[in-house]
Tab-separated table of C-alpha atoms and ligand atoms in Angstrom:
chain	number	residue	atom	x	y	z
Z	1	UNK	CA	191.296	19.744	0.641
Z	2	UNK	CA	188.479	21.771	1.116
Z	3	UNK	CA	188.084	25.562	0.848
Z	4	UNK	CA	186.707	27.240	3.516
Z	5	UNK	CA	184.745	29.391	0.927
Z	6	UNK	CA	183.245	25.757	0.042
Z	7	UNK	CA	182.652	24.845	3.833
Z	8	UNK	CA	181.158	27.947	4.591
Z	9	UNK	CA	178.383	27.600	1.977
Z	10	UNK	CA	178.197	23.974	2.760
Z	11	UNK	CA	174.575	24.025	4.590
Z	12	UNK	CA	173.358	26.651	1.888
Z	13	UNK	CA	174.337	24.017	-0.448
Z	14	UNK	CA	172.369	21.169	0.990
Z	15	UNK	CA	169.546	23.671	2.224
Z	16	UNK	CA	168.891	24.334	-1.242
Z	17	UNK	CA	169.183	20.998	-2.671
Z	18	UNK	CA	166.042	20.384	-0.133
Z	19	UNK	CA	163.971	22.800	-1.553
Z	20	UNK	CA	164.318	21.201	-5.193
Z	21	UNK	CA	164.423	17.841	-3.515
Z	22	UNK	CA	160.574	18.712	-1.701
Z	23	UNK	CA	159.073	20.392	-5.175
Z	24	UNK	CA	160.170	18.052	-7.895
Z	25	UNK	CA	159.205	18.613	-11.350
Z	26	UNK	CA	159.081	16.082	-14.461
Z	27	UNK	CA	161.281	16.638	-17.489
Z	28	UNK	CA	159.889	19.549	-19.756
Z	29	UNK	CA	158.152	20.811	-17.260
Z	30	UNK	CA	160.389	22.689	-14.596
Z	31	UNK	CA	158.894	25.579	-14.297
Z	32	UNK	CA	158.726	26.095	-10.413
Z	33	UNK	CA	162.515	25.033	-10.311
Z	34	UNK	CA	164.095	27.611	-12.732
Z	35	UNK	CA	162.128	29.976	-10.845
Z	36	UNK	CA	164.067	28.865	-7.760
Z	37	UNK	CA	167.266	29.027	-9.654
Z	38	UNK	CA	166.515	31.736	-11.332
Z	39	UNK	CA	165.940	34.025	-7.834
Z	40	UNK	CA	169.290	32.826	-6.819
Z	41	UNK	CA	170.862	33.546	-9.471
Z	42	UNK	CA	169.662	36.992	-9.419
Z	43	UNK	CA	171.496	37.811	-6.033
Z	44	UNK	CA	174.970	36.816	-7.323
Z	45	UNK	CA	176.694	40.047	-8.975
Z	46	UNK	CA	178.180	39.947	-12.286
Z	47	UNK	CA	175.305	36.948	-13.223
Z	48	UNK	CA	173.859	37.637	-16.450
Z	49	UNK	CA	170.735	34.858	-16.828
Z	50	UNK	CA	169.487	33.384	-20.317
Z	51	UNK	CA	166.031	31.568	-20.889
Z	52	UNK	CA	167.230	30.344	-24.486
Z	53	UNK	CA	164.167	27.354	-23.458
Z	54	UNK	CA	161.055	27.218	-21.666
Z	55	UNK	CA	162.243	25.593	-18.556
Z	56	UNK	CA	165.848	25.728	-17.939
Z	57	UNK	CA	168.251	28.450	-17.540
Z	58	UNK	CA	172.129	29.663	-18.517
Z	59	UNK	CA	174.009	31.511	-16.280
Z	60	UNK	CA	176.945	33.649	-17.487
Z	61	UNK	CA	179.934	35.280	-15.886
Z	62	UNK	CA	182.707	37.376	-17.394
Z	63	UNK	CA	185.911	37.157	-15.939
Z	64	UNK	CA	187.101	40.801	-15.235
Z	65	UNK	CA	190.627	39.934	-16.182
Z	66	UNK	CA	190.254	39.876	-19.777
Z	67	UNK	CA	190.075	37.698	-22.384
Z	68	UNK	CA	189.943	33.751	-22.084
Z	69	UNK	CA	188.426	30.821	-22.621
Z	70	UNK	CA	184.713	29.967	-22.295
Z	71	UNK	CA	184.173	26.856	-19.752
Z	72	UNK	CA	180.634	25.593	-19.210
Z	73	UNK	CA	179.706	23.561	-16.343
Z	74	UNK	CA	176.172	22.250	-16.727
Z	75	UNK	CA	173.347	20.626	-14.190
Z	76	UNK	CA	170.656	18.368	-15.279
Z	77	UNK	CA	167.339	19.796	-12.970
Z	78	UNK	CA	164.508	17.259	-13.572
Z	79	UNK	CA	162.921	14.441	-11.418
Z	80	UNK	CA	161.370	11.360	-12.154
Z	81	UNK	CA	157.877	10.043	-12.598
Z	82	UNK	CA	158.163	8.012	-8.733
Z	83	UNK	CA	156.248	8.711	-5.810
Z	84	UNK	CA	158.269	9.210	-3.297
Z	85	UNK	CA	158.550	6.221	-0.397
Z	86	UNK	CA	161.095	7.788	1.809
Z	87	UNK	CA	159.967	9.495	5.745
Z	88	UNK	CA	162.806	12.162	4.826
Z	89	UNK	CA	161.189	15.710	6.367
Z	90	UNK	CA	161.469	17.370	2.680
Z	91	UNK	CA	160.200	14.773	1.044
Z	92	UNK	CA	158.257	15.232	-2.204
Z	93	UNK	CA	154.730	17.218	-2.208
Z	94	UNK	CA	154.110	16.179	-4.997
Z	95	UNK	CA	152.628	12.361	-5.300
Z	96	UNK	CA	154.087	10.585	-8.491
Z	97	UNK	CA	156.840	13.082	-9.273
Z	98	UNK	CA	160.509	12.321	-7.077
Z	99	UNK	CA	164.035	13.819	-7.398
Z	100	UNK	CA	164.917	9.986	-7.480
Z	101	UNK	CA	168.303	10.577	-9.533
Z	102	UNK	CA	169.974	13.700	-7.948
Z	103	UNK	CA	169.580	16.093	-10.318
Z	104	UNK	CA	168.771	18.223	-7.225
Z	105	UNK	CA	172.307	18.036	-6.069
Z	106	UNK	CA	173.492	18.753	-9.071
Z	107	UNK	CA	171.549	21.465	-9.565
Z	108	UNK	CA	172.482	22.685	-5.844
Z	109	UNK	CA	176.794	22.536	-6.546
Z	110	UNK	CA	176.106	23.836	-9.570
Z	111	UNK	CA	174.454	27.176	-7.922
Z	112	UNK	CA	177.003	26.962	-5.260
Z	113	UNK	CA	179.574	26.897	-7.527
Z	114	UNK	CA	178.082	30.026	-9.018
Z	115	UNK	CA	177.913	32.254	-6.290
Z	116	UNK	CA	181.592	31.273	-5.483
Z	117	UNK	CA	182.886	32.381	-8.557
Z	118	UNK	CA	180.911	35.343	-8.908
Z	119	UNK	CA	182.655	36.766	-5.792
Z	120	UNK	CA	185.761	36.470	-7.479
Z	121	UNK	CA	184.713	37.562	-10.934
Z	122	UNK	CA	187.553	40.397	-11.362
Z	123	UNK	CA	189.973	37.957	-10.934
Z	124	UNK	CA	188.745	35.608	-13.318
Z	125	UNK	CA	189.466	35.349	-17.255
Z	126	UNK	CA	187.340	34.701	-20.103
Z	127	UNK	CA	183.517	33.237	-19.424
Z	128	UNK	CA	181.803	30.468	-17.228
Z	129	UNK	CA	178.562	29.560	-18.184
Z	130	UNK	CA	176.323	27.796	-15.898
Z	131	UNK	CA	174.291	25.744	-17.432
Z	132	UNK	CA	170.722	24.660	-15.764
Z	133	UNK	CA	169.623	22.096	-18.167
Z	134	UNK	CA	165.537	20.735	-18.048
Z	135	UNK	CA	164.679	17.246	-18.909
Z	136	UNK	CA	167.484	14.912	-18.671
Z	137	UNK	CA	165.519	12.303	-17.736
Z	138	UNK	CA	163.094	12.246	-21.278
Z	139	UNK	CA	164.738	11.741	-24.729
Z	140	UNK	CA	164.799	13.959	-26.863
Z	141	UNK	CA	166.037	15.630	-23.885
Z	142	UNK	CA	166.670	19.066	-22.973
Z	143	UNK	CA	170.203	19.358	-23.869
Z	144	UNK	CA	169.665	18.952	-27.333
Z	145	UNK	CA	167.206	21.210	-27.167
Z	146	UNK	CA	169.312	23.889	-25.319
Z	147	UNK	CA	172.460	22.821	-27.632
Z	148	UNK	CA	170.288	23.354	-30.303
Z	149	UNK	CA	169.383	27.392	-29.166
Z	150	UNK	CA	173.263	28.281	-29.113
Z	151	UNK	CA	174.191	27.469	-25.729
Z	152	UNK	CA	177.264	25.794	-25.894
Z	153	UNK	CA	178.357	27.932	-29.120
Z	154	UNK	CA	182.186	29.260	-28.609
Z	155	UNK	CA	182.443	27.307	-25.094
Z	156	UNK	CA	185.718	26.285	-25.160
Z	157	UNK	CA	185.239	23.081	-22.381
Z	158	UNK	CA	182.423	21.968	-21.081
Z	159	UNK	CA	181.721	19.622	-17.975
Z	160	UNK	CA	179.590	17.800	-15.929
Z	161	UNK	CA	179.120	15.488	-12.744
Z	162	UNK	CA	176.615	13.027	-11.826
Z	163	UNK	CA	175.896	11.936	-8.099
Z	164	UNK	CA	176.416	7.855	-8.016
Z	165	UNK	CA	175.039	6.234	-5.060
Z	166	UNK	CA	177.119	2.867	-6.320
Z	167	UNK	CA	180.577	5.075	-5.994
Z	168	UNK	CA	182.486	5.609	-2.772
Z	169	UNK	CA	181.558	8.930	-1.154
Z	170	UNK	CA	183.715	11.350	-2.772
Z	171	UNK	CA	185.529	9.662	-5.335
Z	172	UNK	CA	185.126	10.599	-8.511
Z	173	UNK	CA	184.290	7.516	-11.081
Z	174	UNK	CA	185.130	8.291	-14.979
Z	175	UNK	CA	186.964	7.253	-17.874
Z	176	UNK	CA	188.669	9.019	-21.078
Z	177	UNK	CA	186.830	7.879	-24.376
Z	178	UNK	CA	183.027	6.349	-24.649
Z	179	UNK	CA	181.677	6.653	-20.589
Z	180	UNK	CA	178.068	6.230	-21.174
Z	181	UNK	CA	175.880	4.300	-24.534
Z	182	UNK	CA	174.371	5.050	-27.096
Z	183	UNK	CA	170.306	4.411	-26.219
Z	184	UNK	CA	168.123	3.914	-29.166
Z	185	UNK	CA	164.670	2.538	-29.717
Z	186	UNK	CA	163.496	-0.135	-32.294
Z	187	UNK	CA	160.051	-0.910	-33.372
Z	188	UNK	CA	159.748	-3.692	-35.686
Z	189	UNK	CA	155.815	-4.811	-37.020
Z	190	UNK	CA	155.853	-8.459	-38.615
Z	191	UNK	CA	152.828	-8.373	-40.767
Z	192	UNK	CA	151.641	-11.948	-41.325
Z	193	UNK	CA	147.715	-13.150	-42.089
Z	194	UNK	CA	145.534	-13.719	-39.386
Z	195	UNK	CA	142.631	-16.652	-39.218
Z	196	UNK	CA	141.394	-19.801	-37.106
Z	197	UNK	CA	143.843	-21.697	-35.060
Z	198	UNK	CA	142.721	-24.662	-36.417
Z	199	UNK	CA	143.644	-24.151	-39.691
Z	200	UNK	CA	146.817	-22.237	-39.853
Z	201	UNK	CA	147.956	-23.490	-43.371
Z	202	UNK	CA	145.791	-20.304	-44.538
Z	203	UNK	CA	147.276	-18.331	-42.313
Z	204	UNK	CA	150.749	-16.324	-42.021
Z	205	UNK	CA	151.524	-16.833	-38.157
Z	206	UNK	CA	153.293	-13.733	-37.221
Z	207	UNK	CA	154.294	-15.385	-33.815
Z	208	UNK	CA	156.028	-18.157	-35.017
Z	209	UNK	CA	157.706	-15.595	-36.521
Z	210	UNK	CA	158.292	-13.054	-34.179
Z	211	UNK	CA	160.073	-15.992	-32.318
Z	212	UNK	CA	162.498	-16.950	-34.775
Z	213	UNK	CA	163.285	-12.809	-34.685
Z	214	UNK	CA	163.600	-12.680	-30.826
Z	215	UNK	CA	166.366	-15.509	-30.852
Z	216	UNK	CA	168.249	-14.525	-34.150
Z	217	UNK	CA	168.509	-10.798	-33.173
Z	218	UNK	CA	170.430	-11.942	-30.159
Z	219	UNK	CA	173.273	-13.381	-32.739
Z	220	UNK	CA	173.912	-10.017	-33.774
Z	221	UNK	CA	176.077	-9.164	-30.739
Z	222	UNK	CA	177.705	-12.087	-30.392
Z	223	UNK	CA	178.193	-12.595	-33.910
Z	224	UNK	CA	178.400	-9.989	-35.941
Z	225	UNK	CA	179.749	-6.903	-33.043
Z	226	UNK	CA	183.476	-7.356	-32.417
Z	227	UNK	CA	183.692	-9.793	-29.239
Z	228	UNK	CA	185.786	-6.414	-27.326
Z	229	UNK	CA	183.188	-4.045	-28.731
Z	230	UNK	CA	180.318	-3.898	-25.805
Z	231	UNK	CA	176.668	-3.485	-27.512
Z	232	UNK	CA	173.074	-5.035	-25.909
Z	233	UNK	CA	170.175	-5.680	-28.124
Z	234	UNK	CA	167.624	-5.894	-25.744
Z	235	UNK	CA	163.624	-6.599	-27.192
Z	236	UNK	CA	161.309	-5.228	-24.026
Z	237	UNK	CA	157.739	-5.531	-25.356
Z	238	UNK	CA	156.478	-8.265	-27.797
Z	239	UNK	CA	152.918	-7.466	-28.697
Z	240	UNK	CA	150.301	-9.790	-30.395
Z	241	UNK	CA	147.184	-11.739	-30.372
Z	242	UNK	CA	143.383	-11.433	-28.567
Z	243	UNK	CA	142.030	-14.392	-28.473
Z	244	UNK	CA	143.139	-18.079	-27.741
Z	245	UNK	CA	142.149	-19.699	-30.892
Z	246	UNK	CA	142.852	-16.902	-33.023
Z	247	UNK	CA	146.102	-16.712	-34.774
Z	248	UNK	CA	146.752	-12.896	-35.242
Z	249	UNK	CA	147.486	-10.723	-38.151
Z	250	UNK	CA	150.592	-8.801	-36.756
Z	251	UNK	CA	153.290	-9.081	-33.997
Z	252	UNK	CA	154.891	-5.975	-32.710
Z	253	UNK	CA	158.413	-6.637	-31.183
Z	254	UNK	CA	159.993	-3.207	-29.386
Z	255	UNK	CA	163.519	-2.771	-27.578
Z	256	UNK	CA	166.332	-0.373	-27.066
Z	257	UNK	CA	170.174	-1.140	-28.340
Z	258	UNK	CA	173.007	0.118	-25.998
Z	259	UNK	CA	176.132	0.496	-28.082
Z	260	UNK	CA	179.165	2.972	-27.497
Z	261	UNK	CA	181.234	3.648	-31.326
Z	262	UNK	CA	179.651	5.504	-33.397
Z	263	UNK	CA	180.344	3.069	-36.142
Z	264	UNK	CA	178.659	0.497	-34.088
Z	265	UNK	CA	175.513	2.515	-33.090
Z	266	UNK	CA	175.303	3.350	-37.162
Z	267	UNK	CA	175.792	-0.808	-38.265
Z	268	UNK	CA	173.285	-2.224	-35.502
Z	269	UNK	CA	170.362	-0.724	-37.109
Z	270	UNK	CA	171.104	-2.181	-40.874
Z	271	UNK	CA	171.861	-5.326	-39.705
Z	272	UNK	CA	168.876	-5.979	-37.603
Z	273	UNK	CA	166.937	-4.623	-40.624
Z	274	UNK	CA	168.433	-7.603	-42.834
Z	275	UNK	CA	167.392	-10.355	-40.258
Z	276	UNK	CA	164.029	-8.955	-40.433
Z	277	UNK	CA	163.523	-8.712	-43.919
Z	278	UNK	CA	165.120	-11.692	-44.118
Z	279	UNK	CA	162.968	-14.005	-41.602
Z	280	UNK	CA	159.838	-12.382	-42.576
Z	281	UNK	CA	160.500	-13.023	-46.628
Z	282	UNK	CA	161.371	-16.719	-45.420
Z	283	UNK	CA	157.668	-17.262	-44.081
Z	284	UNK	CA	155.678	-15.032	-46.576
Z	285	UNK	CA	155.596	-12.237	-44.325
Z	286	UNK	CA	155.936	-8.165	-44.456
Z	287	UNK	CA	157.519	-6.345	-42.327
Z	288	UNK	CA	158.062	-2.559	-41.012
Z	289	UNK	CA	161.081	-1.392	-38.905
Z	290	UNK	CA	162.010	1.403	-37.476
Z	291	UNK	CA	164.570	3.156	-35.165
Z	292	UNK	CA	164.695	5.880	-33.247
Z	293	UNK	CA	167.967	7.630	-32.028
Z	294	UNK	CA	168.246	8.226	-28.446
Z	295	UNK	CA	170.797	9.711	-26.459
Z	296	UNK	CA	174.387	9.896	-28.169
Z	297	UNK	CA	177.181	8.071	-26.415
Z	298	UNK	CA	179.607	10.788	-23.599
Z	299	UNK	CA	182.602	10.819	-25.071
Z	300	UNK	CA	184.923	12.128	-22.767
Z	301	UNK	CA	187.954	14.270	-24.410
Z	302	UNK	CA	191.114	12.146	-23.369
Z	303	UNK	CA	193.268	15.564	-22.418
Z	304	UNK	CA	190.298	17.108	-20.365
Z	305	UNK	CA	189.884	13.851	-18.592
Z	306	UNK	CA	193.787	14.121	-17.605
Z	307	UNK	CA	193.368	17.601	-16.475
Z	308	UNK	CA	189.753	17.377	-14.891
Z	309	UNK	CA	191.023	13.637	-12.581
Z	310	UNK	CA	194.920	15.104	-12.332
Z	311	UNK	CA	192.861	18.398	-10.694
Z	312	UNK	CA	190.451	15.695	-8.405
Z	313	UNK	CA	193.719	14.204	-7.288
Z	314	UNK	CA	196.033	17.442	-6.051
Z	315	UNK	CA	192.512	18.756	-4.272
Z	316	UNK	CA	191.093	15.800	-2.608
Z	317	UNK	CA	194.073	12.812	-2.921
Z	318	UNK	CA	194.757	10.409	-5.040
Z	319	UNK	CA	192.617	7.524	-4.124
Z	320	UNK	CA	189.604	10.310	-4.943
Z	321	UNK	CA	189.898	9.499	-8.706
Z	322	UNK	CA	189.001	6.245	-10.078
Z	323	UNK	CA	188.489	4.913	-13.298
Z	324	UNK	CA	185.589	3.277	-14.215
Z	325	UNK	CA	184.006	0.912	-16.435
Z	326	UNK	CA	181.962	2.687	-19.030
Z	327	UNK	CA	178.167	2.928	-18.234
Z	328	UNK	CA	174.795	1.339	-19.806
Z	329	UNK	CA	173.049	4.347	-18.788
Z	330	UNK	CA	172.126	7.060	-21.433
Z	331	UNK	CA	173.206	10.460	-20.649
Z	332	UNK	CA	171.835	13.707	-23.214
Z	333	UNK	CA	175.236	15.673	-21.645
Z	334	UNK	CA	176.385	14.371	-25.312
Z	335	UNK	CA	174.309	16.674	-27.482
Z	336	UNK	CA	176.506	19.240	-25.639
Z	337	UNK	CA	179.933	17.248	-26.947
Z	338	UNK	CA	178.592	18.300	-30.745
Z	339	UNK	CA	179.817	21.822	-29.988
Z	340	UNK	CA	182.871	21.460	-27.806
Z	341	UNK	CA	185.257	18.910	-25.749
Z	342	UNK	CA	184.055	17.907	-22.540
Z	343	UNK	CA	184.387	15.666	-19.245
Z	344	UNK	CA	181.879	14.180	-17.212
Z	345	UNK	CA	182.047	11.761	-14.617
Z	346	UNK	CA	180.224	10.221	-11.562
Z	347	UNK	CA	180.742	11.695	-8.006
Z	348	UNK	CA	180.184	8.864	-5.489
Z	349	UNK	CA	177.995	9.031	-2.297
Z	350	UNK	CA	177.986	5.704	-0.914
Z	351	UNK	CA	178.498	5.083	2.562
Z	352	UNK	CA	178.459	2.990	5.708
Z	353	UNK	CA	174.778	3.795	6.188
Z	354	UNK	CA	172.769	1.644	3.504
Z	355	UNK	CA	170.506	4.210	3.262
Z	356	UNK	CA	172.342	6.408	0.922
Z	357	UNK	CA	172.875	3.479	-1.312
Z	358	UNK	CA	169.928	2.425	-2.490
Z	359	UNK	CA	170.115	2.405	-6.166
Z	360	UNK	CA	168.904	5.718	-8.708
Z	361	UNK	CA	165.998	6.004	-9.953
Z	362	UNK	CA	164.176	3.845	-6.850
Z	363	UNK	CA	161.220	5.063	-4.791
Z	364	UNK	CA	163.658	4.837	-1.563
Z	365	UNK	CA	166.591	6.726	-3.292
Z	366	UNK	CA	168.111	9.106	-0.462
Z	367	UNK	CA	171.066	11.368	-1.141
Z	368	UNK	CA	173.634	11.495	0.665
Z	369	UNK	CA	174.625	15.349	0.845
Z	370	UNK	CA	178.174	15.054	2.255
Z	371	UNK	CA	178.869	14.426	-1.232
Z	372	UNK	CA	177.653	18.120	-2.613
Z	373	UNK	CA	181.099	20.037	-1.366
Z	374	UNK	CA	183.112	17.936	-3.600
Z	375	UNK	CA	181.288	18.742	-6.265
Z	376	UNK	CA	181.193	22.483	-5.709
Z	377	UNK	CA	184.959	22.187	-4.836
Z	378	UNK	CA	185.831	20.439	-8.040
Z	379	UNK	CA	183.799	23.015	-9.999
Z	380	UNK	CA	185.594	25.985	-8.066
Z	381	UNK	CA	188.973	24.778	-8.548
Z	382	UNK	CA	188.342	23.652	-12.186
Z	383	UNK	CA	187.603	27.145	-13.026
Z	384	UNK	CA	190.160	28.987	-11.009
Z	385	UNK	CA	192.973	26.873	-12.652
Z	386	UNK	CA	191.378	27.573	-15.920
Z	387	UNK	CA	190.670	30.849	-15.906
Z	388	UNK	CA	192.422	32.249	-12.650
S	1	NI	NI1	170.319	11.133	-13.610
């Protein structure tokens, strides 16, 4: 099951994980933690570290054994604008800013995973790159950003693991195909004519408008997406009005679409834009829409998926794989897919005590670390059977 290389780092693991975990940083700004990273990096030999961003680092190792394939394994390292509500002893200095999400943990088995195969570097073939990736948490988001400099060019297979606090400790929750949406932004501005409430035959009432648009956008997934084809149009902010006899002169309507296809994520967008127009021109209104691409849907290579949960399975059981339904979440480990295949998949921590499962992303979040050695396992056996 476990190695007892993996057991012997185990409290190094977690120890470090702490020391992100007390200085969190938000997403572009990391400084503080690639410094940390970076100083342990330096003390593994064979490490060769690359700033190819301003916060953020890449890690590489050349197998001594010659020529191979180039596997990347990449951590996200950014924390969350959330001040902190737990009594943990290495809880956040820092008041708004919280490793709420567990990038810390994946930044920790990522290092651990590191200095395990750097001790075994002549034995190893081809490349591993680590990669340290800033701002997971804020689209555009760092990996496109680090994608963008050349990391992931000629990597071969790339992975990643999340911590899930809604997972079984252990297990190891992911799918072949779409695992996480598509998250994009719309803005859409109904222009109408503003006046006196009494009189609003001179007007152009952009919120009996905006309305009619909040109800017919909803149609578009359950009339116009295939019925097995999961999508949310979701409008978060409607905007309009000052005064209470005042009919306005614009309504702002904004929201985020979660879709998975790619030829869904590229439809949605054209045919919200015709029930705009189309309202708006019904009541003698303009209109402006926009939207904004977020985070690409995770598309997990169906032969990397069998090897990466066939690999879970011989080193920690059967019952340690699971597959999962795919994920509303957005995850920027995409922008990575552009370059190469990849896997990626959640890494449960639940357990009997309810205080590891309190939900991501909450003020109360608390990690439970037992998890952390499966990850560096996984990560230490994926890249021994690849490259060994
Ligand atoms: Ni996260």
């Amino acid at each position: 099951m476990f190695s007892q290389k993996v057991l012997d780092i185990e409290q190094d693991t977690i120890e470090f994980r702490r020391k992100l975990h007390r200085h969190p940083e938000l997403s572009f700004e990391e400084r503080h933690t690639t410094e940390l990273i970076i100083s342990e990096l330096e003390k593994l030999p064979g490490i060769v570290i690359e700033r190819p961003t301003k916060t953020g680092a890449v890690a590489i190792l050349k197998g001594g054994a010659g020529a191979g394939p180039v596997i990347a394994l990449r951590a996200d390292i950014d924390a969350l604008p959330i001040t902190e509500e737990t009594d943990l002893p290495f809880a956040s200095d820092t008041p708004g800013v919280m490793h709420a999400c567990g990038h810390d943990g994946h930044a920790a088995m990522l290092l651990s995973a590191a200095r395990l195969l750097s001790s075994e570097q002549q034995s190893l073939r081809g490349e591993v790159r680590f990669i340290f990736q800033h701002a997971e948490e804020l689209p555009p988001g760092g990996a496109a950003e680090m994608q963008k400099a050349g990391v992931t060019k000629g990597v071969s297979e790339i992975y990643g693991l999340h911590l899930q606090s809604g997972i079984p400790l252990g297990v190891f929750g992911s799918r072949p195909g779409a695992l996480t949406s598509a998250t994009d932004r719309f803005d859409i501005k109904v222009i109408g004519k503003g006046g006196h409430s009494a009189f609003p035959e001179t007007c152009t009432d952009p919120i009996v408008i905006a309305g009619e648009l909040i109800g017919s956008l909803q149609t578009l997934v359950s009339r116009s997406i295939k019925a097995v084809e999961p999508a949310v149009v979701s409008i978060c902010m409607v905007n309009c009005g000052t005064a209470y006899n005042i009919i306005p002169g614009e309504a702002k309507l904004t929201g985020s679409t979660r879709t998975f296809s790619r030829e869904t994520r590229q439809r949605l967008p054209e045919l919200m834009e015709r029930i705009v127009k189309g309202i708006c021109e019904a009541h003698g209104a303009d209109h402006e829409f926009s939207f904004s691409k977020g985070y690409a849907s995770v598309i997990n290579d169906p032969v990397l998926t069998c090897l990466a949960s066939e690999l879970i399975k011989k080193s920690f059981g059967n019952d340690h794989y699971m597959e999962i339904d795919p994920l509303m979440p957005g995850e920027d480990f995409s922008a990575f897919l552009e370059d190469c295949p990849g896997f990626f998949a959640d890494l449960g921590t639940m357990s009997e005590d309810p205080v590891y499962n309190v939900p991501h992303h909450n003020s109360r979040y608390c990690m439970n670390e037992a998890a952390l050695k499966y990850g560096v396992q996984f990560y230490y056996d994926l890249v021994r059977q690849r490259l060994g």
